[in-house]
Every structure is written in C-alpha cells, then in structure tokens.
Coordinates of C-alpha atoms in Angstrom, one line a residue:
X222 CA -33.9 -11.7 -16.7
X223 CA -31.9 -10.9 -19.0
X224 CA -32.4 -8.8 -22.3
X225 CA -34.2 -11.8 -25.3
X226 CA -37.1 -11.4 -21.7
X227 CA -36.9 -7.7 -22.7
X228 CA -36.4 -8.0 -26.2
X229 CA -39.8 -10.2 -25.8
X230 CA -41.8 -8.4 -23.8
X231 CA -41.2 -5.2 -25.3
X232 CA -41.3 -6.9 -29.1
X233 CA -38.0 -5.5 -30.6
X234 CA -34.2 -7.8 -31.2
X235 CA -31.9 -7.9 -28.6
X236 CA -29.8 -6.3 -30.8
X237 CA -32.0 -3.4 -30.2
X238 CA -32.0 -4.1 -26.1
X239 CA -28.6 -3.9 -26.7
X240 CA -28.0 -0.5 -28.0
X241 CA -30.4 0.9 -25.0
X242 CA -28.4 -0.4 -22.3
X243 CA -25.3 0.9 -24.0
X244 CA -25.8 4.1 -26.0
X245 CA -23.6 2.5 -28.6
X246 CA -26.5 3.7 -31.1
X247 CA -29.4 6.1 -32.0
X248 CA -32.7 4.2 -30.8
X249 CA -36.6 6.4 -31.7
X250 CA -37.8 7.5 -28.8
X251 CA -40.4 5.5 -29.3
X252 CA -39.1 2.1 -28.7
X253 CA -36.1 2.9 -26.4
X254 CA -39.0 4.4 -23.8
X255 CA -41.1 1.1 -24.7
X256 CA -38.2 -0.5 -23.8
X257 CA -37.4 1.2 -21.3
X258 CA -40.8 0.9 -19.4
X259 CA -40.0 -3.4 -19.5
X260 CA -37.0 -2.4 -17.2
X261 CA -38.5 -0.8 -15.6
X262 CA -41.5 -2.8 -14.6
X263 CA -39.5 -6.4 -14.3
X264 CA -36.6 -4.2 -12.2
X265 CA -33.6 -5.3 -14.4
X266 CA -30.5 -4.8 -13.1
X267 CA -27.4 -5.4 -15.7
X268 CA -25.6 -7.2 -14.8
X269 CA -21.5 -5.5 -14.6
X270 CA -19.9 -6.5 -18.6
X271 CA -23.2 -4.9 -19.5
X272 CA -22.9 -1.3 -17.5
X273 CA -19.6 -0.8 -18.2
X274 CA -20.3 -1.8 -21.6
X275 CA -22.8 1.2 -21.1
X276 CA -20.1 3.1 -19.5
X277 CA -17.2 2.5 -21.7
X278 CA -15.2 1.7 -18.9
X279 CA -14.7 -1.9 -17.0
X280 CA -15.8 -1.5 -13.9
X281 CA -11.9 -2.2 -12.6
X282 CA -8.8 -1.3 -11.2
X283 CA -5.3 -2.8 -10.9
X284 CA -3.9 -3.1 -7.9
X285 CA -0.2 -4.2 -8.7
X286 CA 1.8 -6.3 -6.1
X287 CA 5.4 -8.0 -5.4
X288 CA 5.7 -11.0 -7.3
X289 CA 3.9 -13.8 -6.5
X290 CA 7.3 -15.2 -5.1
X291 CA 8.0 -13.7 -1.8
X292 CA 5.7 -13.7 0.5
X293 CA 3.1 -10.1 1.7
X294 CA 4.0 -8.9 5.4
X295 CA 1.1 -7.8 6.7
X296 CA 1.8 -4.9 5.6
X297 CA 2.2 -5.3 2.1
X298 CA -1.4 -7.4 3.1
X299 CA -3.4 -4.9 4.9
X300 CA -3.1 -2.0 2.4
X301 CA -4.0 -5.4 -0.7
X302 CA -7.7 -5.8 1.1
X303 CA -8.2 -2.4 1.9
X304 CA -7.6 -0.9 -1.6
X305 CA -10.0 -4.0 -2.5
X306 CA -12.6 -2.6 0.1
X307 CA -12.6 0.5 -1.1
X308 CA -13.2 0.1 -4.6
X309 CA -16.2 -2.6 -3.5
X310 CA -17.7 0.3 -2.1
X311 CA -17.8 1.7 -5.6
X312 CA -18.8 -1.3 -6.8
X313 CA -15.7 -2.0 -8.9
X314 CA -13.7 -5.2 -8.4
X315 CA -10.0 -5.4 -8.0
X316 CA -7.3 -8.0 -10.3
X317 CA -4.6 -7.8 -9.2
X318 CA -1.4 -9.1 -10.9
X319 CA 1.7 -9.1 -9.0
X320 CA 5.7 -7.6 -11.3
X321 CA 8.5 -7.7 -11.0
X322 CA 11.2 -10.3 -11.9
X323 CA 9.1 -13.0 -14.4
X324 CA 5.9 -11.6 -13.7
X325 CA 7.1 -8.1 -15.8
X326 CA 5.2 -9.3 -18.7
X327 CA 2.0 -9.9 -16.0
X328 CA 1.9 -6.5 -15.3
X329 CA 2.4 -5.2 -19.3
X330 CA -1.2 -6.8 -19.8
X331 CA -2.3 -4.8 -17.2
X332 CA -1.0 -1.8 -19.2
X333 CA -1.6 -2.7 -22.3
X334 CA -4.1 -4.6 -22.1
X335 CA -7.6 -2.2 -21.7
X336 CA -8.7 -4.7 -18.7
X337 CA -8.7 -1.9 -15.9
X338 CA -10.0 2.6 -15.7
X339 CA -7.0 2.3 -13.8
X340 CA -3.6 1.1 -11.1
X341 CA -3.5 1.1 -7.8
X342 CA 0.9 0.4 -7.7
X343 CA 2.6 -0.3 -4.9
X344 CA 6.4 -1.0 -2.8
X345 CA 7.5 1.9 -4.6
X346 CA 11.2 2.4 -6.3
X347 CA 13.1 6.2 -5.8
X348 CA 13.5 4.8 -9.5
X349 CA 10.7 3.3 -10.5
X350 CA 10.6 1.5 -14.3
X351 CA 6.4 0.4 -13.6
X352 CA 5.8 4.0 -13.0
X353 CA 7.8 5.4 -16.1
X354 CA 5.8 2.5 -18.4
X355 CA 2.4 4.0 -16.5
X356 CA 3.1 7.4 -17.6
X357 CA 4.3 6.5 -21.5
X358 CA 1.2 4.7 -21.5
X359 CA -1.5 6.5 -20.0
X360 CA -3.3 4.7 -17.9
X361 CA -4.4 6.7 -14.7
X362 CA -2.8 5.0 -11.2
X363 CA -2.9 6.5 -8.4
X364 CA 0.8 4.8 -6.0
X365 CA 1.6 3.7 -2.2
X366 CA 5.1 4.7 -2.2
X367 CA 6.8 7.7 -3.9
X368 CA 9.7 8.1 -6.8
X369 CA 13.0 11.1 -6.0
X370 CA 10.7 13.3 -7.7
X371 CA 7.4 12.6 -7.8
X372 CA 6.2 16.0 -9.9
X373 CA 2.8 15.2 -12.2
X374 CA 1.9 11.9 -10.2
X375 CA -0.7 11.3 -7.8
X376 CA 0.8 9.2 -4.4
X377 CA 0.0 8.7 -1.3
X378 CA 2.9 8.1 1.2
X379 CA 4.7 7.4 5.4
X380 CA 6.9 10.3 5.9
X381 CA 9.4 7.3 7.0
X382 CA 12.0 10.1 7.3
X383 CA 10.0 12.7 10.0
X384 CA 9.1 9.6 11.5
X385 CA 12.1 7.8 12.3
X386 CA 14.2 10.7 13.2
X387 CA 11.6 11.0 15.8
X388 CA 11.9 7.8 17.4
X389 CA 15.7 8.0 17.4
X390 CA 14.6 11.8 19.7
X391 CA 12.7 10.6 21.5
X392 CA 15.3 7.7 22.1
X393 CA 17.6 10.1 22.3
X394 CA 15.7 12.2 24.9
X395 CA 15.7 9.2 26.7
X396 CA 19.1 8.9 27.4
X397 CA 20.1 6.5 24.4
X398 CA 23.9 7.3 23.1
X399 CA 24.3 4.2 21.1
X400 CA 21.7 3.3 18.5
X401 CA 21.0 0.6 15.6
X402 CA 18.3 1.0 12.6
X403 CA 17.0 -1.9 11.8
X404 CA 16.0 -2.1 8.1
X405 CA 14.6 -4.0 5.9
X406 CA 16.3 -6.1 3.3
X407 CA 19.4 -5.7 1.9
X408 CA 18.2 -6.5 -1.3
X409 CA 15.6 -4.3 -1.3
X410 CA 18.3 -1.4 0.0
X411 CA 19.9 -1.6 -2.4
X412 CA 17.2 -2.0 -4.9
X413 CA 16.4 1.3 -4.1
X414 CA 13.3 1.1 -1.9
X415 CA 12.2 4.0 -0.9
X416 CA 10.6 3.8 2.5
X417 CA 14.0 2.3 3.2
X418 CA 16.4 4.5 1.5
X419 CA 14.4 7.8 3.6
X420 CA 14.3 6.2 6.8
X421 CA 17.8 6.1 6.7
X422 CA 17.9 9.7 5.5
X423 CA 16.2 10.2 9.0
X424 CA 18.0 8.1 10.8
X425 CA 21.1 9.3 10.1
X426 CA 20.0 13.0 9.9
X427 CA 18.9 12.1 13.9
X428 CA 21.9 11.0 15.0
X429 CA 24.0 13.7 13.8
X430 CA 21.6 16.4 15.1
X431 CA 21.7 14.6 19.1
X432 CA 25.1 13.6 19.0
X433 CA 24.4 10.1 18.7
X434 CA 26.6 7.0 17.4
X435 CA 23.9 5.1 14.5
X436 CA 24.5 1.6 13.2
X437 CA 22.4 0.8 10.6
X438 CA 21.9 -3.0 9.2
X439 CA 19.1 -4.7 7.6
X440 CA 16.8 -7.7 7.3
X441 CA 14.6 -10.8 5.6
X442 CA 11.3 -9.7 6.7
X443 CA 10.3 -12.8 9.1
X444 CA 11.5 -14.1 12.1
X445 CA 14.3 -16.0 10.8
X446 CA 15.7 -12.9 9.8
X447 CA 15.1 -11.0 12.2
X448 CA 16.2 -13.1 14.9
X449 CA 19.3 -13.4 13.5
X450 CA 20.0 -9.3 12.9
X451 CA 19.8 -9.0 16.2
X452 CA 22.2 -11.6 17.5
X453 CA 24.9 -10.3 15.3
X454 CA 24.0 -5.9 16.1
X455 CA 23.7 -7.8 20.0
X456 CA 27.7 -9.1 18.5
X457 CA 29.3 -7.2 17.0
X458 CA 28.0 -3.5 18.0
X459 CA 27.5 -4.6 22.0
X460 CA 27.4 -1.0 23.0
X461 CA 23.8 -0.1 21.3
X462 CA 21.2 0.5 23.7
X463 CA 18.5 0.7 21.4
X464 CA 17.0 0.7 17.6
X465 CA 14.5 1.8 15.8
X466 CA 13.0 -0.5 12.6
X467 CA 10.4 0.2 10.1
X468 CA 10.6 -4.1 9.7
X469 CA 7.9 -5.2 11.6
X470 CA 7.9 -8.9 10.0
X471 CA 10.9 -9.1 12.3
X472 CA 10.0 -7.6 15.3
X473 CA 8.9 -11.1 16.4
X474 CA 13.0 -12.0 16.3
X475 CA 14.1 -9.8 17.3
X476 CA 12.3 -9.4 20.2
X477 CA 13.2 -13.8 20.4
X478 CA 17.2 -12.4 20.2
X479 CA 17.2 -10.3 23.5
X480 CA 15.3 -12.6 25.3
X481 CA 18.2 -15.3 24.3
X482 CA 20.2 -12.5 24.7
X483 CA 19.1 -12.6 28.0
X484 CA 18.0 -8.4 27.6
X485 CA 14.3 -7.8 29.8
X486 CA 12.6 -5.1 27.6
X487 CA 12.4 -1.9 28.5
X488 CA 15.4 -2.4 31.2
X489 CA 17.7 -4.1 29.5
X490 CA 17.3 -2.5 26.0
X491 CA 15.1 0.0 24.2
X492 CA 12.8 -0.5 20.4
X493 CA 10.7 1.7 18.7
X494 CA 9.4 1.3 15.0
X495 CA 6.9 1.9 12.5
X496 CA 4.6 -0.5 11.5
X497 CA 0.5 -2.2 11.5
X498 CA -0.8 -1.3 15.5
X499 CA -2.0 -4.6 16.0
X500 CA 1.9 -5.3 14.9
X501 CA 3.1 -3.2 17.7
X502 CA 0.0 -4.1 19.5
X503 CA 1.6 -7.4 19.4
X504 CA 5.1 -6.8 20.5
X505 CA 6.2 -7.5 24.6
X506 CA 5.6 -5.1 25.9
X507 CA 3.7 -3.9 23.4
X508 CA 5.4 -1.2 21.0
X509 CA 6.3 1.9 21.3
X510 CA 5.8 3.2 17.1
X511 CA 3.8 4.9 14.3
X512 CA 0.8 3.1 13.6
X513 CA 0.9 3.2 10.1
X514 CA -3.0 4.0 9.0
X515 CA -3.3 1.0 6.6
X516 CA -7.1 1.1 6.2
X517 CA -7.8 5.0 5.8
X518 CA -4.3 5.6 3.3
X519 CA -5.5 2.0 1.0
X520 CA -9.2 4.0 0.3
X521 CA -7.7 7.1 0.3
X522 CA -5.0 5.3 -3.2
X523 CA -9.1 5.2 -4.7
X524 CA -10.7 7.9 -4.2
X525 CA -7.5 9.7 -5.5
X526 CA -7.2 6.8 -8.9
X527 CA -11.0 8.0 -9.0
X528 CA -11.0 11.3 -9.3
X529 CA -7.8 10.7 -11.7
X530 CA -10.3 8.5 -14.3
X531 CA -13.4 11.0 -13.7
X532 CA -10.5 13.5 -15.3
X533 CA -8.2 13.3 -16.2
X534 CA -6.5 16.8 -16.5
X535 CA -7.1 17.5 -13.1
X536 CA -4.3 18.4 -10.8
X537 CA -2.0 16.0 -9.0
X538 CA -2.3 15.3 -4.9
X539 CA -1.3 13.8 -2.8
X540 CA -0.9 12.5 0.8
X541 CA 1.8 12.1 3.9
X542 CA 0.8 10.6 6.5
X543 CA 2.9 10.6 9.5
X544 CA 0.3 9.6 11.9
X545 CA 2.3 10.5 16.1
X546 CA 4.3 7.4 18.0
X547 CA 2.7 5.5 20.2
X548 CA 4.1 5.3 23.3
X549 CA 3.6 2.6 24.8
X550 CA 6.1 0.5 27.0
X551 CA 8.9 -0.9 24.6
X552 CA 11.5 1.8 25.1
X553 CA 12.3 3.4 28.4
X554 CA 16.1 5.1 30.2
X555 CA 19.5 4.1 29.5
X556 CA 20.3 1.6 31.7
X557 CA 24.1 1.4 32.8
X558 CA 26.3 -0.9 32.1

C-alpha cells in the first residue's frame, strides 16, 4: 500500500495526501477526514521517511566510534551493540561514524549534514575536540565517558579511579606490597584518554594511602601486547606480586605470560581489574573484577539523548557507575618468595 493508492481512493492528489501525513500544509477538515478514513480502512503505516518528515526529525541517532582502522575491543563492541539495541526499542536507526585521523570528515558530516537527531559519543578524552564541536553546533549529544570539565553536558561513565583504587585496597588487604597497574596503550595515555588517566589517579592514591610500591605499565589492546607487557614487567620488576588492570583485551596475553613464567594464579600472583563480565569469567581462574554493565549503560545513554532531543533546554544529567568488585578466584594472599 502506498500514497498513490490512498490518493486514488480518497479522490485527491498524491501531494494532498502527503500534506496530511506531514502536516506541513493546511488541508480542509473535510478532505483531511476523508483521507484519514482511507488510511484507517487500509491500516496504512507510513514508512520511516514519511514519519520523519511529519515529526521534523530523522529518527536516526549517530554513534561516533573509534577509527575504523583500529580493532574495537569487546567492551567497545558491547557499547555499540547496547546503543543499537536500545535505539531499536524506540524504533530508531543508528548511523555509525568513526572519528579521528582520516575520519574527521565523517564526523563533520554527522555534525553538519542533518542526518541524525542526536549523537552518542564514545571513547572520551580529557580535552576532546569532538565535544567542543558538538556543543558549538548545538546538536544534542551524550557521551560514554567524560572530559576533565564535564559541566553543562550529559554523560555516563565508569568510576575508573574509584574502582582501581578498590582493587588496590583489596590486594593490599591480602598482603601485597608491590603492585602494578596495567593500563591501556601508551598512545591513549598520551592522548589524554579519560579512563586511563582516571585509573592512574586511583592507582596512585591507593598505593600512597596503603604505603605500597606501585609500578605503572601500558599495553596495547590485544593478546600479544598483553603477553609482552607482562613478560617485561616480570623481568624488570620481579618483586611485583599483583596487578590491577583496565585493559581487558590484554588479559589473555597476561595470563599466557604468567603461565610461561611458571607462576600460578592466585598462588604465586594475583590479578584484579575492571572488565566486561565475560572477560572476567573467561580468565583462568575467574577474575576478581568490577563488571562493566555495558547493556545498562548503552540503554541509559540512549535514554538521556532522547530526553535532550525532546527538551533541548533541560538540565544536563549524568551518572557515574561504580559496580561492586566481584571476588572471584584470581586474587589470594601474597606468597613469600
């Protein structure tokens, strides 16, 4: 069923039907009622384009992701999936757009092309030009993560500082005196990546509070990098007996390096961190960790964005997630060496 059939049955032109559907022009009440009767009789449902025209919106949300040249981590993919699923529940489409490097033009098209009603922005830096650009353009947006000064913007984030501090406190309670933080890549830290810097802040504060010796290392987001990072850590800091990490993608490599060094977890070495639940449960033995609620966070990001789209002048809202540390089997009392 299409507009042409409705027009034929109602005895009007296609353009008149379009005016009734879009509400862009006035139509006499008698004509409108006649067209509406045909629509009801035929149980006509406007397609997405017609609904968007009538509402003055695209019914599409933008989701800005890391550059396509970089392999997304499972956590990043989890956030993408959760945003797409949450949008679908509101009968909305999602337009994915990479940003950074050669992809800045794609992001700019999102901002200026009127292709979306609002944007969910991922992987936030402490000083993020994309946030500045969206604010200047007046396009509604919500961030997963937050800048150093997130006032006046809506965001959701993980309390990386608090959670890593709690991991360190847990390790200290088990008697560990020499602990390391396995962070994300050195490139991300240098670029001001928010989670990396906040994890550092929490790690340093907890180490000072408990009088621990802390070592800070970086790893790429893959198994090989995690293995190389842990091998170097064990070689250069043999006194370290435990690590806390926010780099879940490096966990399989870290485990491989510990096994290769003849160290049993948690008898000889303890590991804790912040990770997606399936990463934590796939670690052997299962990882003591704060499980990131990706599905809930993605849904809340979409909900916040829809609030802003519906009421642009509303007071910005945010939520800082601090899930509990699930005490599994990867941490134990320090063993005398």
